[in-house]
CSV table of C-alpha atoms in Angstrom, one decimal:
chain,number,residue,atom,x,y,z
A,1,UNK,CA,66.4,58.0,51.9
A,2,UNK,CA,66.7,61.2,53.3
A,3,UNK,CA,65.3,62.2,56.7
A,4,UNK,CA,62.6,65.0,56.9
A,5,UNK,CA,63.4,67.8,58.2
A,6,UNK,CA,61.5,69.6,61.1
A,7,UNK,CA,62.3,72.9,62.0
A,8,UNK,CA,61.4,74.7,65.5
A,9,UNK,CA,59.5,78.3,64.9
A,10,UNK,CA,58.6,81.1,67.4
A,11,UNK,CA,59.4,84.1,69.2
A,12,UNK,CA,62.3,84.9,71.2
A,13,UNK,CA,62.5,83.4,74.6
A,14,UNK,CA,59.7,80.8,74.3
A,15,UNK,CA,62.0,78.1,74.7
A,16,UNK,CA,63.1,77.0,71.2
A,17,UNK,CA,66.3,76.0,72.9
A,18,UNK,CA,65.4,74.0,75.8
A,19,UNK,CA,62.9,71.9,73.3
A,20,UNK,CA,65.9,71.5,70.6
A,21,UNK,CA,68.0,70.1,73.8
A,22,UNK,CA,65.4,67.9,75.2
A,23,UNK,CA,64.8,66.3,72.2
A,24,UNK,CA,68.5,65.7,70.9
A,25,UNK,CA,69.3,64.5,73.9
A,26,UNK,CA,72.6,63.5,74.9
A,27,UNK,CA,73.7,62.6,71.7
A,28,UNK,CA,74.5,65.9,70.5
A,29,UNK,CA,78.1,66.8,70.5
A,30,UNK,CA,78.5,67.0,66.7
A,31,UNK,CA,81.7,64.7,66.1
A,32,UNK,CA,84.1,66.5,68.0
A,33,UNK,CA,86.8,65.1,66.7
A,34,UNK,CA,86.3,67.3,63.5
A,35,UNK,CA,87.8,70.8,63.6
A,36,UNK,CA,85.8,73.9,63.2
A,37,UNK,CA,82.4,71.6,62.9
A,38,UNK,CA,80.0,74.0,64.6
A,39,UNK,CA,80.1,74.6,68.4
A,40,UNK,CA,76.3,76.4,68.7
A,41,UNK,CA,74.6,73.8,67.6
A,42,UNK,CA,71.7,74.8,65.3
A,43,UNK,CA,70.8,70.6,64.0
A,44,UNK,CA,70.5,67.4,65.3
A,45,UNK,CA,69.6,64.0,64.5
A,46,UNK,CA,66.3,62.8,66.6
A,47,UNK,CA,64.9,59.2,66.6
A,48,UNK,CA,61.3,58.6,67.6
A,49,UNK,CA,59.7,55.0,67.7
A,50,UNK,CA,60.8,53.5,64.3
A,51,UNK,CA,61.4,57.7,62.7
A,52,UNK,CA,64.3,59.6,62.5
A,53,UNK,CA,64.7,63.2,61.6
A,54,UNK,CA,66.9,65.8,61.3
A,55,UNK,CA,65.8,69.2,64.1
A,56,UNK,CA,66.8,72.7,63.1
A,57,UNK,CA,66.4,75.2,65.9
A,58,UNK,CA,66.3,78.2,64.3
A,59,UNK,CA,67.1,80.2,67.2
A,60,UNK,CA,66.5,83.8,67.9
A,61,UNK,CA,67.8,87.1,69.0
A,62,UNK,CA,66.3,89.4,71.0
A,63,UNK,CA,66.5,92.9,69.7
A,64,UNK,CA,65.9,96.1,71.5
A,65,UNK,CA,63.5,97.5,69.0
A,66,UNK,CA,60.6,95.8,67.6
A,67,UNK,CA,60.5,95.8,64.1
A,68,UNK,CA,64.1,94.6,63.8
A,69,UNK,CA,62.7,92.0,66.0
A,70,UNK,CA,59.9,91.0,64.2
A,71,UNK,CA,61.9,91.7,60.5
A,72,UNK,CA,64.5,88.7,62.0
A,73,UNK,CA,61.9,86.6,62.7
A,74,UNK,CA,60.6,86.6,59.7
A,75,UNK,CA,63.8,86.0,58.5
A,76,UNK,CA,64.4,82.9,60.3
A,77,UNK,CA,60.8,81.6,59.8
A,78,UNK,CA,61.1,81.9,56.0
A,79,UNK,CA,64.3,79.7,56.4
A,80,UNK,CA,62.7,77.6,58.4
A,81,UNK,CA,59.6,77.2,56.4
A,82,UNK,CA,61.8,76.7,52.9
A,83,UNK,CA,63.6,74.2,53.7
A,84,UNK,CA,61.6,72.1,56.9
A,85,UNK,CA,58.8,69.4,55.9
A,86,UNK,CA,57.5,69.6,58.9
A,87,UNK,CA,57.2,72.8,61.4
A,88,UNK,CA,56.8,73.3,65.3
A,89,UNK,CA,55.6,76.4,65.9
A,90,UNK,CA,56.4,77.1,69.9
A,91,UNK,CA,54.5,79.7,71.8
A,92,UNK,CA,54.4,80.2,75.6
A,93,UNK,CA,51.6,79.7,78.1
A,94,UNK,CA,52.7,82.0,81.0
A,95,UNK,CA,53.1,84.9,78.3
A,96,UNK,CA,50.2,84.2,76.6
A,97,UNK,CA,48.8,84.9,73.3
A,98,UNK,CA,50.9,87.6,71.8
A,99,UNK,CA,50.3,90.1,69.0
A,100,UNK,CA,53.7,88.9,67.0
A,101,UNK,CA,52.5,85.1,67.7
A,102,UNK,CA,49.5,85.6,65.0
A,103,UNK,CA,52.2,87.3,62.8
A,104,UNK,CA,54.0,84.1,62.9
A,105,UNK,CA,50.7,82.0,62.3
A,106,UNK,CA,50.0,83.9,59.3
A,107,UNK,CA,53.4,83.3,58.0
A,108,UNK,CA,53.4,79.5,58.5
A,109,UNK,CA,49.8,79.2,57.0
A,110,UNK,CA,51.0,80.7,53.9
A,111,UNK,CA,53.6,78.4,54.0
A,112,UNK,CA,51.2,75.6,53.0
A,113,UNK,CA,53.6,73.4,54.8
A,114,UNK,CA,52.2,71.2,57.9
A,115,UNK,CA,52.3,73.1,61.1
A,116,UNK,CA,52.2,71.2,64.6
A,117,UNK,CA,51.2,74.4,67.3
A,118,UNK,CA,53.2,73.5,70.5
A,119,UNK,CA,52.2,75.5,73.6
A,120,UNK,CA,55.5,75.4,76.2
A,121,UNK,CA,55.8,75.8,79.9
A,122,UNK,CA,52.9,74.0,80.9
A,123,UNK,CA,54.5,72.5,83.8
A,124,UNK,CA,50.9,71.7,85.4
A,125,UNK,CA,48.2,70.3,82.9
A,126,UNK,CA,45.3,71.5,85.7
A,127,UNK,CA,46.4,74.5,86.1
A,128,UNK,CA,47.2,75.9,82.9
A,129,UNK,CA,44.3,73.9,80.1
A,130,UNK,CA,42.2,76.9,79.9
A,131,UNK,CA,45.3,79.2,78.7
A,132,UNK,CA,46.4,76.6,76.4
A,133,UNK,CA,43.0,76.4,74.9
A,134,UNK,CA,43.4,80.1,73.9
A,135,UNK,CA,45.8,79.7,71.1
A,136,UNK,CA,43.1,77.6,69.3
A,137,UNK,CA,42.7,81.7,68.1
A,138,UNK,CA,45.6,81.3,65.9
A,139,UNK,CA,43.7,79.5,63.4
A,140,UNK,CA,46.4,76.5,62.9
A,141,UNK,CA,44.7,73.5,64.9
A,142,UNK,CA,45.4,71.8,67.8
A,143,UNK,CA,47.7,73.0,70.2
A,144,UNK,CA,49.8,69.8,72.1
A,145,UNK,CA,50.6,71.4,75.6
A,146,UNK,CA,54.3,70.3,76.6
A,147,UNK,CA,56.9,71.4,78.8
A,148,UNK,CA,60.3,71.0,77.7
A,149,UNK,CA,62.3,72.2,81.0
A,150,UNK,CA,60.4,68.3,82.2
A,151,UNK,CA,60.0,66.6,79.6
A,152,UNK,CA,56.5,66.6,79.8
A,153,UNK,CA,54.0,66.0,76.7
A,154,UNK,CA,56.8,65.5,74.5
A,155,UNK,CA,55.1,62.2,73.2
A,156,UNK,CA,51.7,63.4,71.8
A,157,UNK,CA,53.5,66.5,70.1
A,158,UNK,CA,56.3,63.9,68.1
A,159,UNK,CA,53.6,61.4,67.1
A,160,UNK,CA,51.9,64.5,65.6
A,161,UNK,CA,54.8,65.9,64.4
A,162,UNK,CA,55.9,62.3,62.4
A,163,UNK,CA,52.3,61.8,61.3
A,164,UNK,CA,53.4,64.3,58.6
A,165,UNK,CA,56.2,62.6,57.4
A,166,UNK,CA,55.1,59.9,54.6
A,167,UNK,CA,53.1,62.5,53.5
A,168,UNK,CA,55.7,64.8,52.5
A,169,UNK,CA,58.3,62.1,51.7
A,170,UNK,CA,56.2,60.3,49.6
A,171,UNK,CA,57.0,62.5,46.4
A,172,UNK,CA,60.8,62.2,46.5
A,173,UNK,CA,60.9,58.6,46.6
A,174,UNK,CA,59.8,57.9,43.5
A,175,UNK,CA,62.5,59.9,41.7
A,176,UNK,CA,65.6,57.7,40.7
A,177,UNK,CA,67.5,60.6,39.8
A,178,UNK,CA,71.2,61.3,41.7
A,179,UNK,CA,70.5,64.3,43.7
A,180,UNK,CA,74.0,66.7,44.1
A,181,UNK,CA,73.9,69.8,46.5
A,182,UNK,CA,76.5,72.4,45.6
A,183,UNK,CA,77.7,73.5,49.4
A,184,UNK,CA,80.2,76.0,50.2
A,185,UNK,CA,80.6,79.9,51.1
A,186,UNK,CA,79.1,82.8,49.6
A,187,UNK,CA,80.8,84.0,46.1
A,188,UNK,CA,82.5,80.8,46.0
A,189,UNK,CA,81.0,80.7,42.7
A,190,UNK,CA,78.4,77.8,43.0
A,191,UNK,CA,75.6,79.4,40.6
A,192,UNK,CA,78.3,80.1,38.2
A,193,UNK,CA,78.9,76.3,38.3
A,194,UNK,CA,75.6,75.4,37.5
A,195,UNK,CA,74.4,77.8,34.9
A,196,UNK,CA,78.0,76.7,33.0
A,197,UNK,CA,77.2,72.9,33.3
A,198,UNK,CA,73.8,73.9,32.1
A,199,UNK,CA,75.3,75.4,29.3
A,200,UNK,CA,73.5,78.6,29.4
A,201,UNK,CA,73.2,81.3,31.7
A,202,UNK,CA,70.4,80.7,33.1
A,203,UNK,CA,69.8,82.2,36.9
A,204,UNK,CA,68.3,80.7,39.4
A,205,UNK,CA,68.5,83.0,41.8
A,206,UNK,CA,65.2,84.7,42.5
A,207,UNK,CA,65.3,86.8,45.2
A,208,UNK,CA,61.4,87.0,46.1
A,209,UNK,CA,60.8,86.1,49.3
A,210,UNK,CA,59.4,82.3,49.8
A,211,UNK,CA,60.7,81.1,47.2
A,212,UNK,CA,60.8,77.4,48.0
A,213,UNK,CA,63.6,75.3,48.0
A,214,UNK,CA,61.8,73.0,45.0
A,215,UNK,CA,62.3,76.6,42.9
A,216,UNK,CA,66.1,75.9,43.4
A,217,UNK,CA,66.6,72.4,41.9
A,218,UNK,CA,67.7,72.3,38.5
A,219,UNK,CA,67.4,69.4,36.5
A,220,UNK,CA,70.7,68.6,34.3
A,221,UNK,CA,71.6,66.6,31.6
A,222,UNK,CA,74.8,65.2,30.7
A,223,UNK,CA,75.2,62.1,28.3
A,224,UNK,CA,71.6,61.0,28.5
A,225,UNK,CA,71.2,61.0,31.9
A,226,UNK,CA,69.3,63.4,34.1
A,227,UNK,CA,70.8,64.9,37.2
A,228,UNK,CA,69.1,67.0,39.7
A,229,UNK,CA,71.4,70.1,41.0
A,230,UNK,CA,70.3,71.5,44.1
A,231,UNK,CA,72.1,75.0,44.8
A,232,UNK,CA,71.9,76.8,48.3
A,233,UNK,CA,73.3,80.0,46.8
A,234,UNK,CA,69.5,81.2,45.7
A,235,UNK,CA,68.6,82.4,48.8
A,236,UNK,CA,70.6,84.9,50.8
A,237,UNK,CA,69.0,87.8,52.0
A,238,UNK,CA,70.2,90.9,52.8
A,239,UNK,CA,71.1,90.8,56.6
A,240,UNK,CA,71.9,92.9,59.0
A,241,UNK,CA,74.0,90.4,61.3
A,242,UNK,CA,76.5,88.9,59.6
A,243,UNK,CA,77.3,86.0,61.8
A,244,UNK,CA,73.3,85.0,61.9
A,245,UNK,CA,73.9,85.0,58.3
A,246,UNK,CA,76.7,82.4,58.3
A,247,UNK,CA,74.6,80.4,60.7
A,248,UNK,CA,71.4,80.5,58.7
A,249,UNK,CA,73.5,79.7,55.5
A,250,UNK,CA,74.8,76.4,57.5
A,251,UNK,CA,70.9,75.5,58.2
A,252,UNK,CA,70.7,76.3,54.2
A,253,UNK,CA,73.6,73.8,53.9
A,254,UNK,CA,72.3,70.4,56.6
A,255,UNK,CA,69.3,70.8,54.2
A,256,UNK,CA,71.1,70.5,50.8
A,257,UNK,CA,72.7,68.1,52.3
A,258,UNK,CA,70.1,66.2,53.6
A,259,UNK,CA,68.5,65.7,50.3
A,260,UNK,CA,71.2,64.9,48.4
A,261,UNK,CA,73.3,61.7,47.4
A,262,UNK,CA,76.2,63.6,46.5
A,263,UNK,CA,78.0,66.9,47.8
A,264,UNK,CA,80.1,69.0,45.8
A,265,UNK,CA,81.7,71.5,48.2
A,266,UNK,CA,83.2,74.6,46.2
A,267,UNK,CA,85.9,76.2,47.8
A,268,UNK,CA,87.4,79.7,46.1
A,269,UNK,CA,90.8,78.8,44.8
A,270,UNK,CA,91.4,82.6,45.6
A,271,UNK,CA,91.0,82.0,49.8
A,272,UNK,CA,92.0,78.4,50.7
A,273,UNK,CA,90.3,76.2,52.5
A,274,UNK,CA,88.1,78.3,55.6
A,275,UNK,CA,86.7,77.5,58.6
A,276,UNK,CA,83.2,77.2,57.1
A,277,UNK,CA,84.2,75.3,54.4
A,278,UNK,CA,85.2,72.8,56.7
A,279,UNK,CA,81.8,72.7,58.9
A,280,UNK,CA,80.4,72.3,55.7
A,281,UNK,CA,82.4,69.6,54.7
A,282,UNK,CA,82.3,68.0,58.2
A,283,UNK,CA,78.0,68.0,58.0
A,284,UNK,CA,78.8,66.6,54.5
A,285,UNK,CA,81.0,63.7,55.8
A,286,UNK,CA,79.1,63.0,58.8
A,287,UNK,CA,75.8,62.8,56.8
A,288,UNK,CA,77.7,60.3,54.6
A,289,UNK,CA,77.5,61.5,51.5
A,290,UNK,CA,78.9,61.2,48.7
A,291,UNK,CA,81.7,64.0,48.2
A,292,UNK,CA,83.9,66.4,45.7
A,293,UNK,CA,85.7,69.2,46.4
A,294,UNK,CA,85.6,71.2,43.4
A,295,UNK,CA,88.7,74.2,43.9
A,296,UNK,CA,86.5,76.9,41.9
A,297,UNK,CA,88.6,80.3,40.1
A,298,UNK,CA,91.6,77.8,39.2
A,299,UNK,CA,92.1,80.5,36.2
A,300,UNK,CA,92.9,82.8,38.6
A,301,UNK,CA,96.1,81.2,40.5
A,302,UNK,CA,99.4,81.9,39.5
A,303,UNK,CA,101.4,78.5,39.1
A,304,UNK,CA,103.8,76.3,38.9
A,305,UNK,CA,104.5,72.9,38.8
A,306,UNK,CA,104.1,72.4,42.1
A,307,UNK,CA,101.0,74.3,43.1
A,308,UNK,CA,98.7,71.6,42.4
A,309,UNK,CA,100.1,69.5,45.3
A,310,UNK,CA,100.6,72.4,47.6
A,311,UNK,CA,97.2,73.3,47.3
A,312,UNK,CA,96.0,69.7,47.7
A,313,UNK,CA,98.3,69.4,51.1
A,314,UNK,CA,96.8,72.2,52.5
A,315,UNK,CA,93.0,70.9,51.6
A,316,UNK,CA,94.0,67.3,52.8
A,317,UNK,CA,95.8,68.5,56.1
A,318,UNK,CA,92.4,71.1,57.1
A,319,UNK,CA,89.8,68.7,55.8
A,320,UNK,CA,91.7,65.9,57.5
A,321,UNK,CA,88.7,63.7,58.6
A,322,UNK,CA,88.1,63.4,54.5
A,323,UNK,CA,90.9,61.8,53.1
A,324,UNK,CA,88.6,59.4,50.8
A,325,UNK,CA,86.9,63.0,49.3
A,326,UNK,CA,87.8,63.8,45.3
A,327,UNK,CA,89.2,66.8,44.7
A,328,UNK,CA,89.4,68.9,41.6
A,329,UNK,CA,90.7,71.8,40.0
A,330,UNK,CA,88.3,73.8,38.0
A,331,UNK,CA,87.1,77.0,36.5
A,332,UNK,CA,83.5,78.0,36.2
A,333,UNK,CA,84.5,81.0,34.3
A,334,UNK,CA,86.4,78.9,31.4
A,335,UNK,CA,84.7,76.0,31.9
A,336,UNK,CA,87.8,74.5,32.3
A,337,UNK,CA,88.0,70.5,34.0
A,338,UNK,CA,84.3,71.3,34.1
A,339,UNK,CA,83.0,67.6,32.1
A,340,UNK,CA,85.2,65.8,34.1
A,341,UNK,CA,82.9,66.9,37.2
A,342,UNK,CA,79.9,65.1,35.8
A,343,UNK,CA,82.7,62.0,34.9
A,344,UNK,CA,83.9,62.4,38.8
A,345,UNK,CA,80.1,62.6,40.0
A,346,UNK,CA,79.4,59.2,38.0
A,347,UNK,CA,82.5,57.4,39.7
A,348,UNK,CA,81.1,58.6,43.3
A,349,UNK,CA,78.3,57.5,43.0
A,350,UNK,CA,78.9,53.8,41.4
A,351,UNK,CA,81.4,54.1,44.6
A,352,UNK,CA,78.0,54.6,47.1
A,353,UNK,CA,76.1,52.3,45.9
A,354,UNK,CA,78.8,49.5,45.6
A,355,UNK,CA,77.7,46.3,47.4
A,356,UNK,CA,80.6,43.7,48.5
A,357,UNK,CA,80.4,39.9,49.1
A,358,UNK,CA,80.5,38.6,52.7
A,359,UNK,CA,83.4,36.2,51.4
A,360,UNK,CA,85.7,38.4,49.5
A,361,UNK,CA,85.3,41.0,52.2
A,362,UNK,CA,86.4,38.9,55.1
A,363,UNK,CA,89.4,37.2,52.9
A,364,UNK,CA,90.2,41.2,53.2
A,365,UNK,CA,89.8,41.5,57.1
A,366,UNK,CA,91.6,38.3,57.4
A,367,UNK,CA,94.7,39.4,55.9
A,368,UNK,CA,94.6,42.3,57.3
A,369,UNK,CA,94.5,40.9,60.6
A,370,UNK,CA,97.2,38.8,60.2
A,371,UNK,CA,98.8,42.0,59.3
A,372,UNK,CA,98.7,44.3,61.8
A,373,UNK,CA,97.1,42.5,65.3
A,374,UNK,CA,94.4,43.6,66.7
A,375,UNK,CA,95.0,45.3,70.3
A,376,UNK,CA,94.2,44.0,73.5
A,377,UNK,CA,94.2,45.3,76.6
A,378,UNK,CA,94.9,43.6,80.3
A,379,UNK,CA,95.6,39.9,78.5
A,380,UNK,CA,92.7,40.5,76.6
A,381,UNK,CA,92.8,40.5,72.6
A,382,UNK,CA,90.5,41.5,70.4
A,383,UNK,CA,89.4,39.2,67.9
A,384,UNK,CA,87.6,39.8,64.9
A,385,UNK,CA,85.0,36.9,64.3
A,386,UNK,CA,83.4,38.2,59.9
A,387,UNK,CA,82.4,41.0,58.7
A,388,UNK,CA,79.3,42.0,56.6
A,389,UNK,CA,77.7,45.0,54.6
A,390,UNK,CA,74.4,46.0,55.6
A,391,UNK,CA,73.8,48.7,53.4
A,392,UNK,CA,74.7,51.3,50.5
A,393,UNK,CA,74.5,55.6,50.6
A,394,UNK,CA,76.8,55.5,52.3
A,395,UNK,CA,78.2,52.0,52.4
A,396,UNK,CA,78.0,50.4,56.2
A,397,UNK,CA,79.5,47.2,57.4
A,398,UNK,CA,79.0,45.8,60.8
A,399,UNK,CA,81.9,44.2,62.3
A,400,UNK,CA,81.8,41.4,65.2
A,401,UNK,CA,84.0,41.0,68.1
A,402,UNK,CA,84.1,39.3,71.2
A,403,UNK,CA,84.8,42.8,73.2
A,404,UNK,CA,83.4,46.0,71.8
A,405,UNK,CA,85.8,47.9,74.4
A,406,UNK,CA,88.6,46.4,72.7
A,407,UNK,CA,87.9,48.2,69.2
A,408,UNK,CA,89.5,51.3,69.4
A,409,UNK,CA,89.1,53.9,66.8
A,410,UNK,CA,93.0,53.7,65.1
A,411,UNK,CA,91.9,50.0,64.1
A,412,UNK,CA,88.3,50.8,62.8
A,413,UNK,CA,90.2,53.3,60.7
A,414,UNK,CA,93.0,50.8,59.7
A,415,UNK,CA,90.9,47.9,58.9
A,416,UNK,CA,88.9,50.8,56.7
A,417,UNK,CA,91.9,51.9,54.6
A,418,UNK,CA,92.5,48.3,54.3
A,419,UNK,CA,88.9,47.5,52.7
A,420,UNK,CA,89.5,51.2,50.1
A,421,UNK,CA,92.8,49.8,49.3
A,422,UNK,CA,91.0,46.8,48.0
A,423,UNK,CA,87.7,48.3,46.7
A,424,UNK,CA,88.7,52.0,46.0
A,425,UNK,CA,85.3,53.7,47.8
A,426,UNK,CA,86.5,56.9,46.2
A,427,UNK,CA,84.8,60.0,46.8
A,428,UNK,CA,81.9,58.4,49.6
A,429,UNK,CA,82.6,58.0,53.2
A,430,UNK,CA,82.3,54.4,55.1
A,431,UNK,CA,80.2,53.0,58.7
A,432,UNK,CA,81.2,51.1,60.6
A,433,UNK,CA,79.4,49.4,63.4
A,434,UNK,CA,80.6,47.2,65.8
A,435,UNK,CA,78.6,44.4,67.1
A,436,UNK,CA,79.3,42.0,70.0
A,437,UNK,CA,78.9,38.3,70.1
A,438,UNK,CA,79.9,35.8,72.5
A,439,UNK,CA,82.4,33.0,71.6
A,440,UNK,CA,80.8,29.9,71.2
């Protein structure tokens, strides 16, 4: 099931940020052990009462003259709004209710999409009511006075904000279809992909603004069976700024990703392997989703016979956190290796959804105990008492042990190449969680 998404909306300086931290929390270093996995962080993963969704701050940069200001707004609303299925529209009490704040509310009403209207800095409820009550002017409901410097309010607003959520969600459930985003950098050739597998050159690509993200989901299908393609190339706009650009493309990219089962990160045979390929791929992994790596303009590389495994070296060393990922060399222009992608996307996906016995896969743990001994520490040794698989997409095992300070990461990762040397897991990524329990 894939989390909603909620996205935070408003002007510069209203305190997008401080909300976006409140709310993640602690929790938010993005794996840091992943290189090039983004520093600014513009997502995180928030968990309220029994919900959990994904946050996008969308930011904001204050520019000198006002309609570039208001032009990027826009900009990042419409992002927002195209890809969120839920959105928190900040304004601020102590500036009061601003010309380019009904601009906004127009926007988001168009939007058709539900808005929650949160009214910041309201450090003193008394004080401030009869400003907040102002904003009832916008014309998009109730306004839930917080502050997010104090972490005040913040209740009311999320049970508002995740009454929304069956609502929206309810639709996807019910299709069976594998979902597949098609992730990587700009002219990496991702359309070209699609319209090829499609068999026709059919473009996607719309450049009007709002179109939604629903207007980029193809439907595909290949031996009988329908796939759903979901491409983030349809909607780059023409910006000023080109590092905004990169980081509204990665907001593009967590929501792909989000929706999907299955990633297929192209990479431009022409280039390598680049640093946003590899936050891509890191959101990818750490979503734990199925993934490909698909080496796009392969017509284009001079070779010989050892440029296949040069090339793959170089993808395994930079994508390192990956290893279990497919990779393949392909051409959209020639279509060549091209039906062995849906072949590849099959595999993966048997892979996600592949359920293990409790028995077989502790006779696996046990050997591979007896292998290579757990560690210990201070006379203290880690002992492993079963295993078990709690779930599929992707597929998660809970481990227990008598000490959870005693599992150190090297052994999680060893007992986890021992489990794919057994059952393959090609192509999808593995949990692991490690549970306590007392010896009896």
């Amino acid at each position: 099931m894939s989390r909603p998404i909620v996205a935070i909306v408003g002007r510069p300086n209203v305190g997008k940020s401080t909300l976006f931290n409140s709310l993640a929390g602690e929790k938010i270093s993005i794996v840091k052990d992943y290189p090039g996995v983004t520093r600014d962080r513009i997502y995180a993963d928030v968990t309220w009462l029994n919900y959990q969704f994904t946050m996008i701050d969308t930011g904001g940069i204050e520019m000198d003259t006002k309609d570039i200001m208001l032009s990027h707004m826009r900009q990042q609303a419409e992002i927002a709004i195209e890809t969120a299925d839920v959105i928190m529209f900040l304004v601020d009490v102590k500036q009061g209710l601003v010309d380019a704040d009904f601009k906004v509310a127009d926007m988001l009403r168009k939007s058709h999409k539900p808005v929650v209207l949160v009214v910041n800095k309201v450090d003193n409820f008394e004080k401030y009511m009869p400003d907040v009550y102002e904003f009832y002017n916008l014309g998009i409901g109730d306004p839930y006075p917080i502050s997010a410097s104090s972490k005040i309010g913040l209740g009311d607003m999320l049970d508002e904000v995740t009454s929304h959520f069956n609502k929206s969600l309810a639709t996807e459930e019910e299709d069976e279809r594998p979902r597949i985003a098609i992730v990587g950098k700009p002219n990496a050739g991702k359309s070209s992909i699609i319209n090829k597998l499609l068999g026709e050159e059919r473009v996607i690509v719309s450049d009007i603004a709002g179109t939604t993200r629903d207007a980029i989901d193809t439907a595909v299908k290949w031996n009988g069976k329908e796939y759903v393609f979901i491409d983030t190339a349809g909607l780059r706009r023409k910006s000023r700024i080109k590092e905004e650009l990169e980081r509204y493309s990665i907001v593009r990219t967590v929501a792909a990703v989000e929706k999907a089962d299955l990633v297929l990160l192209v990479i431009d045979a022409t280039e390598g392997v680049t640093e946003q390929d590899a936050k891509i791929a890191g959101i990818a992994h750490e979503r734990g989703k199925g993934i490909i790596i698909c080496v796009n303009k392969w017509d284009l590389i001079e070779k010989d016979n050892k440029t296949v495994a040069k090339y793959t070296d170089e993808i395994r060393r930079i994508l390192s956190f990956m290893p279990y990922a497919q990779i393949m060399f392909i051409s959209a222009k020639t279509g060549q290796r091209l039906p062995k992608v849906f072949e590849t996307i099959e595999t993966v996906i048997q892979y996600q959804n592949l359920r293990i016995a409790t028995g077989v896969l502790n006779e696996i743990v046990t050997e591979a105990v007896a292998m290579q001994q757990p560690p210990s520490d201070k006379g203290k040794r880690l002992k492993i008492f079963y295993v078990t698989q709690v779930s599929v997409k992707p597929p998660t095992f809970v481990i227990f042990v008598n000490d959870k300070e005693l599992m150190h990461f090297s052994y999680t990762r060893y007992l986890e190449n021992r489990i794919r040397d057994a059952f393959g897991f090609t192509g999808t990524s593995l949990r692991f969680i490690t549970r306590e329990r007392k010896e009896k």
